[in-house]
Short mmCIF file of C-alpha atoms in Angstrom, two decimals:
data_model
loop_
_atom_site.label_atom_id
_atom_site.label_comp_id
_atom_site.label_asym_id
_atom_site.label_seq_id
_atom_site.Cartn_x
_atom_site.Cartn_y
_atom_site.Cartn_z
CA UNK A 5 -41.46 50.48 -57.76
CA UNK A 6 -39.18 52.08 -55.23
CA UNK A 7 -35.96 50.49 -54.10
CA UNK A 8 -35.97 48.20 -51.15
CA UNK A 9 -35.87 50.13 -47.82
CA UNK A 10 -32.49 48.68 -46.83
CA UNK A 11 -30.98 50.17 -49.98
CA UNK A 12 -32.10 53.72 -49.18
CA UNK A 13 -29.77 56.39 -47.85
CA UNK A 14 -31.68 57.01 -44.59
CA UNK A 15 -31.53 53.31 -43.76
CA UNK A 16 -27.83 53.07 -44.54
CA UNK A 17 -27.10 56.18 -42.43
CA UNK A 18 -29.14 54.82 -39.51
CA UNK A 19 -27.50 51.40 -39.85
CA UNK A 20 -24.03 53.03 -39.85
CA UNK A 21 -24.95 55.05 -36.75
CA UNK A 22 -26.22 51.88 -35.10
CA UNK A 23 -22.96 50.09 -35.89
CA UNK A 24 -20.85 52.95 -34.51
CA UNK A 25 -22.96 53.13 -31.35
CA UNK A 26 -22.66 49.39 -30.87
CA UNK A 27 -18.87 49.63 -31.23
CA UNK A 28 -18.78 52.47 -28.66
CA UNK A 29 -20.99 50.45 -26.35
CA UNK A 30 -18.64 47.48 -26.62
CA UNK A 31 -15.62 49.72 -25.98
CA UNK A 32 -17.28 51.19 -22.88
CA UNK A 33 -18.05 47.72 -21.54
CA UNK A 34 -14.38 46.75 -22.09
CA UNK A 35 -13.21 49.88 -20.23
CA UNK A 36 -15.57 49.11 -17.37
CA UNK A 37 -14.21 45.58 -17.13
CA UNK A 38 -10.62 46.84 -17.09
CA UNK A 39 -11.50 49.45 -14.49
CA UNK A 40 -13.09 46.80 -12.24
CA UNK A 41 -10.07 44.52 -12.63
CA UNK A 42 -7.83 47.42 -11.69
CA UNK A 43 -9.79 47.93 -8.50
CA UNK A 44 -9.65 44.23 -7.72
CA UNK A 45 -5.95 43.84 -8.62
CA UNK A 46 -4.59 46.70 -6.45
CA UNK A 47 -6.27 46.51 -3.08
CA UNK A 48 -5.15 49.00 -0.47
CA UNK A 49 -5.37 46.18 2.07
CA UNK A 50 -2.25 44.52 0.49
CA UNK A 51 -0.05 47.55 1.15
CA UNK A 52 -1.43 47.96 4.64
CA UNK A 53 -0.96 44.28 5.47
CA UNK A 54 2.65 44.26 4.26
CA UNK A 55 3.41 47.47 6.15
CA UNK A 56 1.73 46.29 9.36
CA UNK A 57 3.65 42.99 9.22
CA UNK A 58 6.93 44.84 8.69
CA UNK A 59 6.10 47.24 11.54
CA UNK A 60 5.15 44.33 13.83
CA UNK A 61 8.39 42.39 13.15
CA UNK A 62 10.55 45.53 13.52
CA UNK A 63 8.96 46.23 16.93
CA UNK A 64 9.39 42.58 17.97
CA UNK A 65 13.07 42.77 16.97
CA UNK A 66 13.51 45.99 19.01
CA UNK A 67 11.83 44.36 22.03
CA UNK A 68 13.91 41.18 21.71
CA UNK A 69 17.14 43.20 21.59
CA UNK A 70 16.09 45.13 24.69
CA UNK A 71 15.13 41.91 26.55
CA UNK A 72 18.42 40.33 25.51
CA UNK A 73 20.22 43.26 27.20
CA UNK A 74 18.20 42.58 30.33
CA UNK A 75 18.95 38.86 30.16
CA UNK A 76 15.35 37.91 29.55
CA UNK A 77 15.75 36.76 25.92
CA UNK A 78 18.16 34.42 24.23
CA UNK A 79 20.42 35.04 21.25
CA UNK A 80 18.27 32.65 19.21
CA UNK A 81 15.19 34.81 19.84
CA UNK A 82 16.98 37.90 18.55
CA UNK A 83 18.29 36.06 15.45
CA UNK A 84 14.77 34.70 14.74
CA UNK A 85 13.21 38.18 14.90
CA UNK A 86 16.00 39.55 12.72
CA UNK A 87 15.32 36.91 10.05
CA UNK A 88 11.55 37.50 10.20
CA UNK A 89 12.03 41.24 9.68
CA UNK A 90 14.34 40.44 6.77
CA UNK A 91 11.57 38.34 5.15
CA UNK A 92 9.04 41.15 5.60
CA UNK A 93 11.35 43.70 4.01
CA UNK A 94 11.82 41.39 1.02
CA UNK A 95 8.06 41.55 0.39
CA UNK A 96 8.50 45.18 -0.66
CA UNK A 97 11.23 44.20 -3.12
CA UNK A 98 9.28 41.54 -5.10
CA UNK A 99 6.41 41.48 -7.59
CA UNK A 100 4.43 44.67 -8.12
CA UNK A 101 5.30 46.19 -4.76
CA UNK A 102 8.46 48.08 -5.89
CA UNK A 103 6.40 49.97 -8.50
CA UNK A 104 3.67 50.66 -5.96
CA UNK A 105 6.23 51.88 -3.40
CA UNK A 106 7.82 54.17 -6.01
CA UNK A 107 4.38 55.49 -7.06
CA UNK A 108 3.68 56.37 -3.43
CA UNK A 109 7.10 58.10 -3.09
CA UNK A 110 8.45 55.74 -0.37
CA UNK A 111 11.18 54.02 -2.39
CA UNK A 112 14.00 56.06 -0.77
CA UNK A 113 12.66 55.51 2.77
CA UNK A 114 12.45 51.75 2.24
CA UNK A 115 15.93 51.69 0.67
CA UNK A 116 17.24 53.56 3.70
CA UNK A 117 15.48 51.06 5.99
CA UNK A 118 17.13 48.20 4.07
CA UNK A 119 20.60 49.86 4.47
CA UNK A 120 20.01 50.31 8.20
CA UNK A 121 18.94 46.70 8.46
CA UNK A 122 21.98 45.36 6.55
CA UNK A 123 24.30 47.58 8.58
CA UNK A 124 23.12 45.82 11.77
CA UNK A 125 23.60 42.30 10.45
CA UNK A 126 27.23 42.12 11.84
CA UNK A 127 25.85 43.07 15.28
CA UNK A 128 24.25 39.66 15.58
CA UNK A 129 27.66 38.12 16.08
CA UNK A 130 28.51 40.75 18.71
CA UNK A 131 25.36 40.59 20.80
CA UNK A 132 27.30 40.00 23.96
CA UNK A 133 29.37 43.16 23.50
CA UNK A 134 28.27 46.50 24.89
CA UNK A 135 26.07 48.62 22.55
CA UNK A 136 25.24 45.85 20.06
CA UNK A 137 21.76 45.11 21.45
CA UNK A 138 21.04 48.86 21.78
CA UNK A 139 21.94 49.41 18.10
CA UNK A 140 19.54 46.62 17.07
CA UNK A 141 16.86 48.15 19.29
CA UNK A 142 17.19 51.59 17.66
CA UNK A 143 17.25 50.09 14.14
CA UNK A 144 14.04 48.14 14.86
CA UNK A 145 12.27 51.24 16.14
CA UNK A 146 13.41 53.26 13.12
CA UNK A 147 12.16 50.66 10.63
CA UNK A 148 8.87 50.37 12.58
CA UNK A 149 8.31 54.12 12.15
CA UNK A 150 8.99 53.84 8.41
CA UNK A 151 6.51 50.94 8.14
CA UNK A 152 3.89 52.92 10.09
CA UNK A 153 4.23 55.92 7.79
CA UNK A 154 4.09 53.67 4.76
CA UNK A 155 0.92 51.99 6.07
CA UNK A 156 -0.76 55.36 6.59
CA UNK A 157 0.29 56.52 3.12
CA UNK A 158 -0.96 53.21 1.67
CA UNK A 159 -4.35 53.71 3.31
CA UNK A 160 -4.70 57.20 1.85
CA UNK A 161 -3.44 56.09 -1.55
CA UNK A 162 -5.90 53.19 -1.54
CA UNK A 163 -8.80 55.51 -0.82
CA UNK A 164 -7.74 57.85 -3.60
CA UNK A 165 -7.41 54.94 -6.01
CA UNK A 166 -10.82 53.59 -5.05
CA UNK A 167 -12.38 57.04 -5.45
CA UNK A 168 -10.74 57.36 -8.87
CA UNK A 169 -11.94 53.91 -9.90
CA UNK A 170 -15.46 54.61 -8.66
CA UNK A 171 -15.56 57.96 -10.47
CA UNK A 172 -14.31 56.28 -13.62
CA UNK A 173 -16.92 53.57 -13.18
CA UNK A 174 -19.64 56.19 -12.79
CA UNK A 175 -18.52 57.98 -15.94
CA UNK A 176 -18.39 54.75 -17.91
CA UNK A 177 -21.84 53.75 -16.66
CA UNK A 178 -23.22 57.10 -17.79
CA UNK A 179 -21.54 56.57 -21.16
CA UNK A 180 -23.02 53.09 -21.35
CA UNK A 181 -26.47 54.46 -20.57
CA UNK A 182 -26.10 57.18 -23.20
CA UNK A 183 -24.81 54.72 -25.80
CA UNK A 184 -27.59 52.28 -24.93
CA UNK A 185 -30.28 54.95 -25.31
CA UNK A 186 -28.73 56.14 -28.56
CA UNK A 187 -28.48 52.54 -29.81
CA UNK A 188 -32.14 51.92 -28.97
CA UNK A 189 -33.11 55.16 -30.69
CA UNK A 190 -31.07 54.22 -33.77
CA UNK A 191 -32.63 50.76 -33.73
CA UNK A 192 -36.11 52.27 -33.53
CA UNK A 193 -35.22 54.62 -36.38
CA UNK A 194 -34.00 51.69 -38.47
CA UNK A 195 -37.20 49.78 -37.66
CA UNK A 196 -39.34 52.79 -38.62
CA UNK A 197 -37.46 53.22 -41.89
CA UNK A 198 -37.84 49.52 -42.68
CA UNK A 199 -41.55 49.46 -41.75
CA UNK A 200 -42.29 52.64 -43.71
CA UNK A 201 -40.30 51.34 -46.64
CA UNK A 202 -42.13 48.03 -46.57
CA UNK A 203 -45.48 49.80 -46.28
CA UNK A 204 -44.57 51.99 -49.22
CA UNK A 205 -43.49 48.93 -51.17
CA UNK A 206 -46.72 47.14 -50.27
CA UNK A 207 -48.81 50.18 -51.26
CA UNK A 208 -46.87 50.50 -54.51
CA UNK A 209 -47.37 46.81 -55.19
CA UNK A 210 -51.08 47.09 -54.39
CA UNK A 211 -51.38 50.16 -56.63
CA UNK A 212 -49.59 48.33 -59.43
CA UNK A 213 -51.85 45.32 -58.97
CA UNK A 214 -54.88 47.62 -58.98
CA UNK A 215 -53.71 49.26 -62.19
CA UNK A 216 -53.24 45.85 -63.75
CA UNK A 217 -56.73 44.81 -62.68
CA UNK A 218 -58.26 48.06 -63.93
CA UNK A 219 -56.41 47.65 -67.21
CA UNK A 220 -57.69 44.09 -67.52
CA UNK A 221 -61.24 45.18 -66.73
CA UNK A 222 -61.05 48.02 -69.21
CA UNK A 223 -59.85 45.65 -71.93
CA UNK A 224 -62.69 43.27 -71.11
CA UNK A 225 -65.15 46.16 -70.99
CA UNK A 226 -63.95 47.53 -74.33
CA UNK A 227 -64.28 44.10 -75.90
CA UNK A 228 -67.81 43.60 -74.57
CA UNK A 229 -69.03 47.10 -75.35
CA UNK A 230 -67.58 47.15 -78.86
CA UNK A 231 -69.41 43.91 -79.60
CA UNK A 232 -72.66 45.17 -78.05
CA UNK A 233 -72.48 48.48 -79.94
CA UNK A 234 -71.94 46.73 -83.24
CA UNK A 235 -75.29 44.88 -83.16
CA UNK A 236 -77.69 47.85 -82.80
CA UNK A 237 -75.61 49.87 -85.24
CA UNK A 238 -75.92 47.07 -87.75
CA UNK A 239 -79.70 47.03 -87.25
CA UNK A 240 -79.94 50.79 -87.76
CA UNK A 241 -77.71 50.66 -90.83
CA UNK A 242 -79.63 47.75 -92.41
CA UNK A 243 -83.02 49.38 -91.80
CA UNK A 244 -81.82 52.73 -93.15
CA UNK A 245 -80.40 51.09 -96.31
CA UNK A 246 -83.64 49.20 -96.90
CA UNK A 247 -85.68 52.39 -96.56
CA UNK A 248 -83.26 54.19 -98.86
CA UNK A 249 -83.46 51.51 -101.56
CA UNK A 250 -87.24 51.08 -101.56
CA UNK A 251 -88.05 54.72 -100.89
CA UNK A 252 -91.63 55.72 -101.77
CA UNK A 253 -92.63 52.14 -102.63
CA UNK A 254 -92.69 51.15 -98.96
CA UNK A 255 -96.08 50.79 -97.31
CA UNK A 256 -96.95 52.55 -94.09
CA UNK A 257 -96.69 49.25 -92.18
CA UNK A 258 -93.20 48.60 -93.56
CA UNK A 259 -92.10 52.11 -92.62
CA UNK A 260 -93.48 51.68 -89.10
CA UNK A 261 -91.70 48.32 -88.78
CA UNK A 262 -88.35 49.75 -89.87
CA UNK A 263 -88.72 52.85 -87.70
CA UNK A 264 -89.59 50.64 -84.72
CA UNK A 265 -86.43 48.59 -85.29
CA UNK A 266 -84.36 51.75 -85.51
CA UNK A 267 -85.93 53.13 -82.32
CA UNK A 268 -85.27 49.89 -80.44
CA UNK A 269 -81.68 49.87 -81.64
CA UNK A 270 -81.28 53.50 -80.53
CA UNK A 271 -82.76 52.65 -77.12
CA UNK A 272 -80.32 49.80 -76.81
CA UNK A 273 -77.45 52.11 -77.73
CA UNK A 274 -78.69 54.61 -75.14
CA UNK A 275 -78.69 51.94 -72.43
CA UNK A 276 -75.20 50.86 -73.45
CA UNK A 277 -74.01 54.45 -73.34
CA UNK A 278 -75.53 54.92 -69.89
CA UNK A 279 -73.82 51.75 -68.65
CA UNK A 280 -70.53 52.90 -70.11
CA UNK A 281 -70.79 56.36 -68.54
CA UNK A 282 -71.85 54.90 -65.18
CA UNK A 283 -68.85 52.57 -65.17
CA UNK A 284 -66.53 55.49 -65.91
CA UNK A 285 -68.14 57.62 -63.20
CA UNK A 286 -67.77 54.77 -60.70
CA UNK A 287 -64.08 54.38 -61.51
CA UNK A 288 -63.49 58.11 -61.07
CA UNK A 289 -65.61 58.43 -57.92
CA UNK A 290 -67.87 61.00 -59.52
CA UNK A 291 -71.19 59.50 -58.43
CA UNK A 292 -72.55 61.54 -55.52
CA UNK A 293 -75.49 60.76 -53.25
CA UNK A 294 -78.18 63.40 -52.59
CA UNK A 295 -81.02 62.22 -50.40
CA UNK A 296 -84.35 64.04 -50.37
CA UNK A 297 -88.04 63.25 -49.83
CA UNK A 298 -89.56 61.59 -52.87
CA UNK A 299 -92.71 59.74 -53.90
CA UNK A 300 -91.72 56.08 -54.33
CA UNK A 301 -94.99 55.19 -56.10
CA UNK A 302 -94.36 57.87 -58.70
CA UNK A 303 -90.76 56.67 -59.10
CA UNK A 304 -91.86 53.07 -59.80
CA UNK A 305 -94.59 54.24 -62.19
CA UNK A 306 -92.06 56.40 -64.03
CA UNK A 307 -89.76 53.41 -64.49
CA UNK A 308 -92.61 51.45 -66.13
CA UNK A 309 -93.55 54.35 -68.40
CA UNK A 310 -89.94 54.67 -69.56
CA UNK A 311 -90.00 51.16 -71.02
CA UNK A 312 -90.91 50.53 -74.70
CA UNK A 313 -94.68 50.67 -75.26
CA UNK A 314 -94.94 46.97 -76.14
CA UNK A 315 -93.17 46.08 -72.84
CA UNK A 316 -95.24 48.32 -70.56
CA UNK A 317 -98.21 45.93 -70.72
CA UNK A 318 -95.97 43.13 -69.37
CA UNK A 319 -95.15 45.06 -66.17
CA UNK A 320 -97.47 44.58 -63.20
CA UNK A 321 -97.21 46.91 -60.17
CA UNK A 322 -98.01 45.66 -56.64
CA UNK A 323 -97.41 48.73 -54.46
CA UNK A 324 -100.04 48.48 -51.71
CA UNK A 325 -97.40 47.86 -49.03
CA UNK A 326 -94.89 50.42 -50.32
CA UNK A 327 -94.59 53.70 -48.34
CA UNK A 328 -95.39 56.65 -50.53
CA UNK A 329 -92.72 59.03 -49.26
CA UNK A 330 -89.15 58.28 -48.22
CA UNK A 331 -85.77 59.98 -48.19
CA UNK A 332 -83.84 58.65 -51.22
CA UNK A 333 -81.74 59.83 -54.12
CA UNK A 334 -84.47 59.60 -56.76
CA UNK A 335 -82.10 59.78 -59.73
CA UNK A 336 -79.89 56.92 -58.55
CA UNK A 337 -82.76 54.80 -57.24
CA UNK A 338 -84.63 55.19 -60.53
CA UNK A 339 -81.52 54.13 -62.44
CA UNK A 340 -81.16 51.05 -60.25
CA UNK A 341 -84.81 50.04 -60.66
CA UNK A 342 -84.68 50.82 -64.39
CA UNK A 343 -81.75 48.46 -64.75
CA UNK A 344 -83.51 45.62 -62.93
CA UNK A 345 -86.72 46.04 -64.96
CA UNK A 346 -84.82 46.17 -68.26
CA UNK A 347 -82.96 42.98 -67.33
CA UNK A 348 -86.20 41.25 -66.31
CA UNK A 349 -87.81 42.12 -69.64
CA UNK A 350 -84.72 41.14 -71.60
CA UNK A 351 -84.09 37.78 -69.92
CA UNK A 352 -87.70 36.55 -69.90
CA UNK A 353 -90.16 35.54 -72.61
CA UNK A 354 -92.32 38.29 -74.16
CA UNK A 355 -95.45 36.43 -73.08
CA UNK A 356 -94.58 36.49 -69.36
CA UNK A 357 -95.16 39.16 -66.74
CA UNK A 358 -92.60 41.17 -64.81
CA UNK A 359 -93.85 42.08 -61.32
CA UNK A 360 -92.59 45.13 -59.40
CA UNK A 361 -93.53 44.69 -55.77
CA UNK A 362 -93.10 47.29 -53.02
CA UNK A 363 -93.18 46.53 -49.29
CA UNK A 364 -92.29 47.97 -45.89
CA UNK A 365 -90.54 45.27 -43.84
CA UNK A 366 -89.10 45.75 -40.33
CA UNK A 367 -88.01 49.34 -40.87
CA UNK A 368 -86.73 48.72 -44.41
CA UNK A 369 -88.19 49.53 -47.78
CA UNK A 370 -88.05 46.60 -50.21
CA UNK A 371 -88.68 47.01 -53.93
CA UNK A 372 -88.41 43.72 -55.82
CA UNK A 373 -88.50 42.86 -59.51
CA UNK A 374 -89.71 39.32 -60.33
CA UNK A 375 -89.45 37.62 -63.70
CA UNK A 376 -89.99 34.14 -65.11
CA UNK A 377 -86.92 34.16 -67.32
CA UNK A 378 -83.77 32.11 -67.80
CA UNK A 379 -82.73 32.36 -64.16
CA UNK A 380 -79.21 32.16 -62.73
CA UNK A 381 -77.29 28.97 -61.89
CA UNK A 382 -77.00 28.42 -58.13
CA UNK A 383 -73.20 28.38 -58.24
CA UNK A 384 -73.08 31.81 -59.92
CA UNK A 385 -75.56 33.81 -57.81
CA UNK A 386 -72.81 35.10 -55.51
CA UNK A 387 -70.93 36.58 -58.49
CA UNK A 388 -73.69 38.38 -60.40
CA UNK A 389 -72.88 41.77 -58.83
CA UNK A 390 -69.23 41.62 -59.88
CA UNK A 391 -68.40 43.96 -62.73
CA UNK A 392 -68.44 42.39 -66.20
CA UNK A 393 -69.68 39.06 -64.85
CA UNK A 394 -72.44 37.41 -66.86
CA UNK A 395 -74.10 34.11 -66.00
CA UNK A 396 -73.80 31.28 -68.47
CA UNK A 397 -77.59 31.37 -68.95
CA UNK A 398 -77.16 34.84 -70.49
CA UNK A 399 -75.15 33.62 -73.47
CA UNK A 400 -76.52 34.97 -76.73
CA UNK A 401 -78.40 37.79 -74.96
CA UNK A 402 -76.93 41.31 -75.31
CA UNK A 403 -75.40 42.76 -72.15
CA UNK A 404 -72.21 44.20 -70.62
CA UNK A 405 -72.23 42.81 -67.08
CA UNK A 406 -72.05 46.33 -65.66
CA UNK A 407 -75.65 46.94 -64.60
CA UNK A 408 -75.96 44.79 -61.48
CA UNK A 409 -72.61 46.01 -60.17
CA UNK A 410 -73.85 49.57 -60.58
CA UNK A 411 -77.14 48.72 -58.83
CA UNK A 412 -75.28 47.15 -55.89
CA UNK A 413 -73.18 50.29 -55.46
CA UNK A 414 -76.25 52.53 -55.60
CA UNK A 415 -77.82 50.49 -52.80
CA UNK A 416 -74.61 50.76 -50.77
CA UNK A 417 -74.90 54.56 -51.07
CA UNK A 418 -78.44 54.26 -49.69
CA UNK A 419 -77.15 52.16 -46.78
CA UNK A 420 -78.96 49.17 -48.24
CA UNK A 421 -78.25 46.09 -50.33
CA UNK A 422 -79.23 44.16 -53.44
CA UNK A 423 -80.61 40.68 -52.71
CA UNK A 424 -80.81 38.03 -55.41
CA UNK A 425 -82.82 34.79 -55.46
CA UNK A 426 -83.08 32.71 -58.59
CA UNK A 427 -83.82 29.24 -59.93
CA UNK A 428 -82.22 28.33 -63.24
CA UNK A 429 -84.85 28.07 -65.96
CA UNK A 430 -87.67 29.42 -63.77
CA UNK A 431 -86.84 33.04 -63.15
CA UNK A 432 -85.21 35.50 -60.73
CA UNK A 433 -86.14 38.02 -58.08
CA UNK A 434 -83.94 41.06 -57.47
CA UNK A 435 -84.77 43.08 -54.34
CA UNK A 436 -83.63 46.62 -53.49
CA UNK A 437 -83.62 46.94 -49.68
CA UNK A 438 -82.73 50.17 -47.84
CA UNK A 439 -83.60 51.80 -44.49
CA UNK A 440 -86.94 53.62 -44.39
CA UNK A 441 -86.28 57.22 -43.39
CA UNK A 442 -89.70 58.75 -42.89
CA UNK A 443 -90.19 62.47 -43.55
CA UNK A 444 -92.69 64.93 -42.06
CA UNK A 445 -95.91 64.72 -44.05
CA UNK A 446 -96.43 68.43 -44.64
CA UNK A 447 -93.04 69.24 -45.98
CA UNK A 448 -92.82 65.95 -47.88
CA UNK A 449 -95.92 66.53 -50.02
CA UNK A 450 -94.67 69.95 -50.96
CA UNK A 451 -91.22 68.68 -51.86
CA UNK A 452 -92.66 65.74 -53.74
CA UNK A 453 -95.05 67.85 -55.77
CA UNK A 454 -92.26 70.24 -56.69
CA UNK A 455 -90.07 67.40 -57.84
CA UNK A 456 -92.86 65.74 -59.79
CA UNK A 457 -93.80 68.99 -61.40
CA UNK A 458 -90.25 69.44 -62.64
CA UNK A 459 -90.01 65.99 -64.26
#
C-alpha cells in the first residue's frame, strides 16, 4: 500500500507553496491597508486649508493696518487681527505640519515669515506713530504671499502624493490578484494530489481486497476439487486392484462391470478437469466469444449423445419451437447446455426423465433443462450462480460449485441470461435465454453443414 497522499513529496511541496502564497497574500493586504491609511492620514486639503487661513488672516491684518492709518479702524481691530494671524502661524509649528512643511521645502520661508511677524509685534504699541501701521501692512502682505505660495505647493504635493498612493494601490492590487490566482492554482494542485492519492489508495485497497478474495476462493476451490478428485481416483484404483487380483478368473460380466465403473470415474474426472480449466480461464480472461451460424437442433442432440449410454434414454427432447439456425458460439453454448444436463441427471433419480425444451419467445431463444430432482431451497436460488456455492440439498452429491457460474458467464457473453426456477424436493428448471439473431438461409445451411461435417 502506498503512503498517504499528504505524506508524499508533491503534496508537501504544493502545501509549502500554498503556505508561502498565503503569507504573501496577507502581506500584500497589509501593505494595501497601510497605503490606504497613508492616503487618508495626509490629505492635501489640510495643507491648503491651513495656508488659506493664514493667507486670509495676513490679508485682513494688512487691511486693518491700512484702515487704521485712514482712521477707519480701531487699535483693537488691528490687535485682534494680529493675534488671529499669530494663531494661524502656530498651526504650522504643531503636530505633523513641521515635517510636512520641511518635506515640501517651505520651512525656511515659514521661519522667515515668523521672524517678520515677531519683528512687528513692538509696532502694536506704536500704532499712533508714523510708519508703524505701514510696516504692519507690508508684513501682512508679505506673509500672505508666502501662504499663497505654500497653498499652491501643497496642492501640487497633494496631487503627487495621491498619484503615488494610487499607483502603489494599483501595483498591490495586481500583486493581490496574482497571489490569489497562484493560491487558487496551488489549492487546486493540492486537491488534485489528494484526490489522485486517495483514488490510488482506494484502487490499491480494492486490488488487495480482490487478491484476498481470489486467494480465499482458490483455497476453497482447491479443497473442493481435491476432495472431488479423490473419489473417482479411489474407484479407479479399487477396480484396477480387483481386476489385477482376480485376473483370468473374472467373468465377462464382472469385467464389463469393473470397466464401466472405471469409465464413469474417468468421465467424472474429465468433467472435474473441464470445470477446473474453465475456472482458470475465467480468472485469466482467456475465454473469447466467437459467434457464427449454427444448427441449434444438432447442438442439443449432440449434448444428449455425449452423455453416458445409460443416461441417454432418460433425456427427452422437445424442440418443435426451437429455431434451427441462429448466430451463437457453438462451443460455449454446448458447454453451458452440457453442464445443465449433467447436473439434471446427477441431482435427479435414475428413474426420472430430464426434458430439454427449445422455444422461440418474443425475439429470444430459450433452451430449458427440466428435472424432477432434489430441487433448490427458495432462500438459496439467488446464490446458485455464485462461484463455489452449493445448495444444502446437494450435500453428499459430488460437485464443485463452478458449473452454474460458468454457464451464467457464457450467457452474458451471448447477451443473454440464465434463469432458475425450482421447488425443493420436486425439481428444477434452468433456462438459457439469449437474443435470436437470424441468419440468411442460404449461407446458414452451408455454414452449418460445414461445421457439422467437421465435428
